[in-house]
XYZ file of C-alpha atoms in Angstrom:
275
model
C -2.594 20.844 0.190
C -1.846 19.329 -3.200
C -4.717 19.720 -5.651
C -5.273 18.193 -9.057
C -3.871 20.770 -11.427
C -4.832 21.607 -15.006
C -2.427 18.980 -16.331
C -4.445 16.237 -14.637
C -1.818 15.324 -12.068
C -2.803 11.973 -10.608
C -4.483 11.431 -7.252
C -3.683 14.584 -5.305
C -2.967 14.412 -1.604
C -5.529 16.171 0.576
C -4.578 17.354 4.036
C -7.753 19.286 4.830
C -11.281 19.904 3.684
C -12.680 23.208 2.460
C -15.489 24.588 4.596
C -17.224 27.896 3.740
C -18.094 30.313 6.518
C -21.328 32.277 6.593
C -19.842 34.988 4.403
C -19.062 32.444 1.723
C -15.305 32.346 2.350
C -13.512 29.070 1.965
C -10.957 27.685 4.382
C -9.159 24.395 4.848
C -9.444 22.539 8.134
C -5.989 23.538 9.237
C -6.456 27.248 8.470
C -7.476 29.565 11.258
C -6.307 27.246 14.027
C -5.211 29.437 16.887
C -6.120 32.595 14.972
C -6.824 35.581 17.255
C -10.231 36.961 18.243
C -12.803 37.687 15.534
C -11.012 35.776 12.779
C -11.195 32.525 14.691
C -14.881 32.964 15.543
C -15.887 33.306 11.885
C -14.913 29.754 10.977
C -17.714 27.245 11.115
C -16.986 24.330 13.453
C -16.460 20.990 11.722
C -17.116 17.661 13.434
C -13.946 15.691 12.656
C -15.280 12.559 14.351
C -18.261 11.724 12.090
C -17.066 8.845 9.900
C -18.543 7.849 6.587
C -20.300 4.509 6.109
C -17.942 1.672 5.144
C -16.833 1.639 1.503
C -15.005 -1.261 -0.114
C -11.532 -0.409 -1.398
C -8.538 -2.224 -2.800
C -5.716 -1.181 -0.487
C -2.275 -0.624 -2.012
C 0.438 1.016 0.063
C 4.192 1.480 -0.218
C 6.886 2.358 2.295
C 10.502 3.446 1.805
C 13.073 1.040 3.212
C 15.504 2.575 5.699
C 14.066 6.081 5.573
C 14.965 6.727 9.220
C 18.656 6.343 8.361
C 18.510 9.282 5.893
C 18.818 12.994 6.594
C 15.979 15.362 5.752
C 17.394 16.347 2.366
C 17.703 12.718 1.323
C 14.214 11.975 2.649
C 12.797 14.768 0.522
C 14.507 13.442 -2.602
C 13.271 9.896 -1.948
C 9.732 11.093 -1.259
C 9.673 12.982 -4.544
C 10.891 9.928 -6.433
C 8.438 7.643 -4.619
C 5.460 9.808 -5.576
C 6.600 10.198 -9.175
C 7.185 6.468 -9.696
C 4.004 5.292 -7.993
C 1.843 7.782 -9.866
C 3.529 6.785 -13.127
C 2.928 3.075 -12.474
C -0.745 3.704 -11.691
C -1.407 6.054 -14.602
C 0.422 3.835 -17.093
C -2.103 1.109 -16.287
C -5.195 3.285 -16.458
C -5.625 4.095 -12.762
C -6.144 7.834 -12.425
C -8.165 10.092 -10.122
C -11.410 8.682 -11.555
C -10.610 5.302 -10.021
C -8.509 6.247 -7.003
C -9.250 8.165 -3.816
C -6.802 11.004 -3.104
C -3.438 9.529 -2.187
C -2.760 9.562 1.533
C 0.684 10.747 2.613
C 2.349 8.593 5.298
C 5.663 10.437 5.617
C 7.904 7.709 4.261
C 5.066 5.992 2.431
C 1.875 6.404 0.411
C -1.555 4.821 0.692
C -3.633 4.371 -2.472
C -7.273 3.324 -2.134
C -8.646 1.963 -5.400
C -12.391 2.122 -5.913
C -14.249 -1.143 -6.684
C -14.900 -0.598 -10.373
C -14.849 -3.074 -13.247
C -12.068 -1.121 -14.975
C -9.645 -1.724 -12.105
C -9.870 -5.361 -10.960
C -7.444 -6.533 -8.294
C -5.685 -8.632 -10.927
C -4.587 -5.383 -12.605
C -2.583 -4.395 -9.516
C -0.796 -7.747 -9.381
C -0.225 -8.382 -13.078
C 0.464 -4.837 -14.290
C 0.945 -2.140 -11.644
C 3.399 -4.019 -9.414
C 5.634 -5.134 -12.337
C 5.525 -1.589 -13.745
C 6.563 -0.117 -10.399
C 9.406 -2.636 -10.113
C 10.720 -1.731 -13.569
C 10.509 1.969 -12.774
C 12.475 1.424 -9.556
C 15.154 -0.515 -11.429
C 15.393 2.258 -14.020
C 15.556 4.890 -11.269
C 18.482 3.074 -9.682
C 20.378 3.078 -12.988
C 19.671 6.767 -13.609
C 20.327 7.830 -10.005
C 23.090 5.613 -8.620
C 23.511 7.776 -5.531
C 19.805 7.705 -4.640
C 18.799 4.098 -4.183
C 15.080 3.756 -3.580
C 13.655 0.454 -2.319
C 9.989 0.016 -1.483
C 7.984 -2.475 0.513
C 4.407 -2.737 -0.765
C 1.209 -4.340 0.482
C -1.989 -5.366 -1.280
C -5.184 -6.048 0.657
C -8.877 -5.161 0.335
C -11.756 -4.450 2.677
C -14.102 -1.922 4.151
C -12.713 1.564 4.786
C -14.223 4.526 6.635
C -13.383 8.192 6.081
C -13.662 11.153 8.368
C -12.445 14.655 7.594
C -8.869 13.792 8.536
C -8.077 10.445 6.927
C -9.341 6.978 6.063
C -9.362 4.363 8.806
C -10.642 0.908 9.633
C -9.651 -2.639 10.471
C -8.773 -3.490 6.870
C -6.174 -0.698 6.899
C -4.847 -1.940 10.242
C -4.280 -5.359 8.688
C -2.568 -3.906 5.626
C -0.149 -1.761 7.619
C 0.633 -4.532 10.097
C 1.612 -6.726 7.142
C 3.610 -3.933 5.512
C 5.573 -3.228 8.703
C 5.983 -6.814 9.936
C 9.564 -7.558 11.103
C 9.651 -10.740 8.995
C 8.813 -8.736 5.868
C 11.583 -6.244 6.586
C 14.030 -9.063 7.278
C 13.105 -10.820 4.051
C 13.658 -7.621 2.080
C 17.144 -7.161 3.523
C 18.184 -10.535 2.094
C 17.645 -9.592 -1.547
C 18.797 -6.906 -3.962
C 15.434 -6.395 -5.675
C 14.068 -2.834 -5.267
C 10.496 -3.950 -4.503
C 8.937 -6.467 -2.135
C 5.206 -7.065 -2.257
C 3.297 -8.733 0.567
C -0.324 -9.695 0.009
C -2.923 -10.613 2.575
C -4.175 -14.168 2.820
C -7.512 -13.017 1.385
C -5.792 -11.662 -1.729
C -3.687 -14.825 -1.956
C -6.685 -17.173 -1.753
C -9.101 -15.226 -3.972
C -6.697 -13.836 -6.587
C -3.175 -15.308 -6.526
C -4.208 -18.983 -6.385
C -6.842 -18.744 -9.110
C -4.541 -19.024 -12.139
C -5.200 -15.581 -13.566
C -2.977 -14.427 -16.424
C 0.178 -12.626 -15.388
C 0.085 -13.856 -11.770
C 2.463 -16.671 -10.879
C 1.409 -18.442 -7.685
C 4.800 -20.133 -7.439
C 6.435 -16.776 -6.753
C 4.499 -16.332 -3.493
C 5.657 -17.726 -0.168
C 4.291 -17.396 3.376
C 6.356 -14.773 5.138
C 4.536 -13.526 8.233
C 1.353 -13.464 10.257
C -0.089 -10.545 12.169
C -2.844 -10.231 14.752
C -5.556 -7.577 14.497
C -8.579 -7.593 16.797
C -7.727 -11.116 18.003
C -7.672 -12.523 14.453
C -4.534 -13.962 12.828
C -3.834 -12.723 9.285
C -1.107 -14.510 7.270
C 0.900 -12.581 4.703
C 2.435 -13.898 1.482
C 5.498 -12.321 -0.115
C 6.106 -11.971 -3.835
C 9.737 -11.549 -4.727
C 11.165 -13.214 -7.858
C 14.478 -15.059 -7.470
C 14.350 -14.790 -3.673
C 15.421 -17.689 -1.433
C 12.628 -19.985 -0.333
C 11.180 -19.327 3.107
C 12.761 -22.514 4.465
C 16.171 -21.116 3.512
C 15.694 -17.931 5.531
C 17.015 -18.463 9.078
C 14.182 -18.647 11.582
C 11.510 -17.759 9.017
C 9.218 -20.763 9.290
C 9.755 -20.983 13.014
C 7.875 -17.707 13.422
C 4.929 -18.807 11.305
C 1.898 -20.586 12.675
C 1.384 -24.328 12.215
C -1.227 -23.646 9.527
C 1.143 -21.387 7.595
C 3.919 -23.989 7.798
C 1.467 -26.630 6.566
C 0.478 -24.455 3.601
C 4.117 -23.939 2.734
C 4.945 -27.670 3.038
C 1.925 -28.555 0.913
C 3.074 -26.237 -1.869
C 6.599 -27.645 -1.790
C 5.141 -31.163 -1.970
C 3.043 -30.245 -4.998
C 6.062 -28.682 -6.707
C 7.787 -32.063 -6.581
C 4.997 -33.560 -8.701
C 2.860 -35.095 -5.966
C -0.825 -34.623 -5.364
C -1.929 -33.459 -1.945
């Protein structure tokens, strides 16, 4: 279990929760499992299935491209770099443990849940954190030519529950479906950039399209749609200097009619027409 140390290390990862027994001892959830006889009986039972009420969170997650093609040593190196760069990008823009739930480890990825506070608007993630992370990845590639690290990222928001094991909820299902969509992975393989960001349609409509400083709507293109609980959720990719969706073989053919219409409307507007 990684705890926040005296140096203020950002957003520790928690794997268990401390529960005191009747004698006042403290133990994490995964201690004492399978322990023999009297030792096991001393630990107070914890109900792992009692979720918290829903809490709104900005959902930001990253995933290492091609991690399953690496051996364990390489995975460990990439994981270390991923944590260091993500934490640096968050802290450099004022997002520390006061504004962020403990980071959730996903093996070859990380989930960051940002609390809904005025100091950390969603625009900060798009205009500052994502560009910072991209620059850090580019610098990492220069400094470590034999350890190329490329990340897919997703930005969404919604209601999240917690139990004693991990956060969960439909909003997270949507975010991870977008992050792992085959079209997103295909799009990433076509470019050399070290970071691809996909945002949910809700983020696109309420943030990207509103003309906020540092967020260029023209850099976003429809890339996928996923289904969660019988609802279709489009995803929009941000990747500067990438080919347009219409230039990616089969891309628009896999999008819904509404997504293709949105894309055509944007292209029409770009040519100076009013729709």
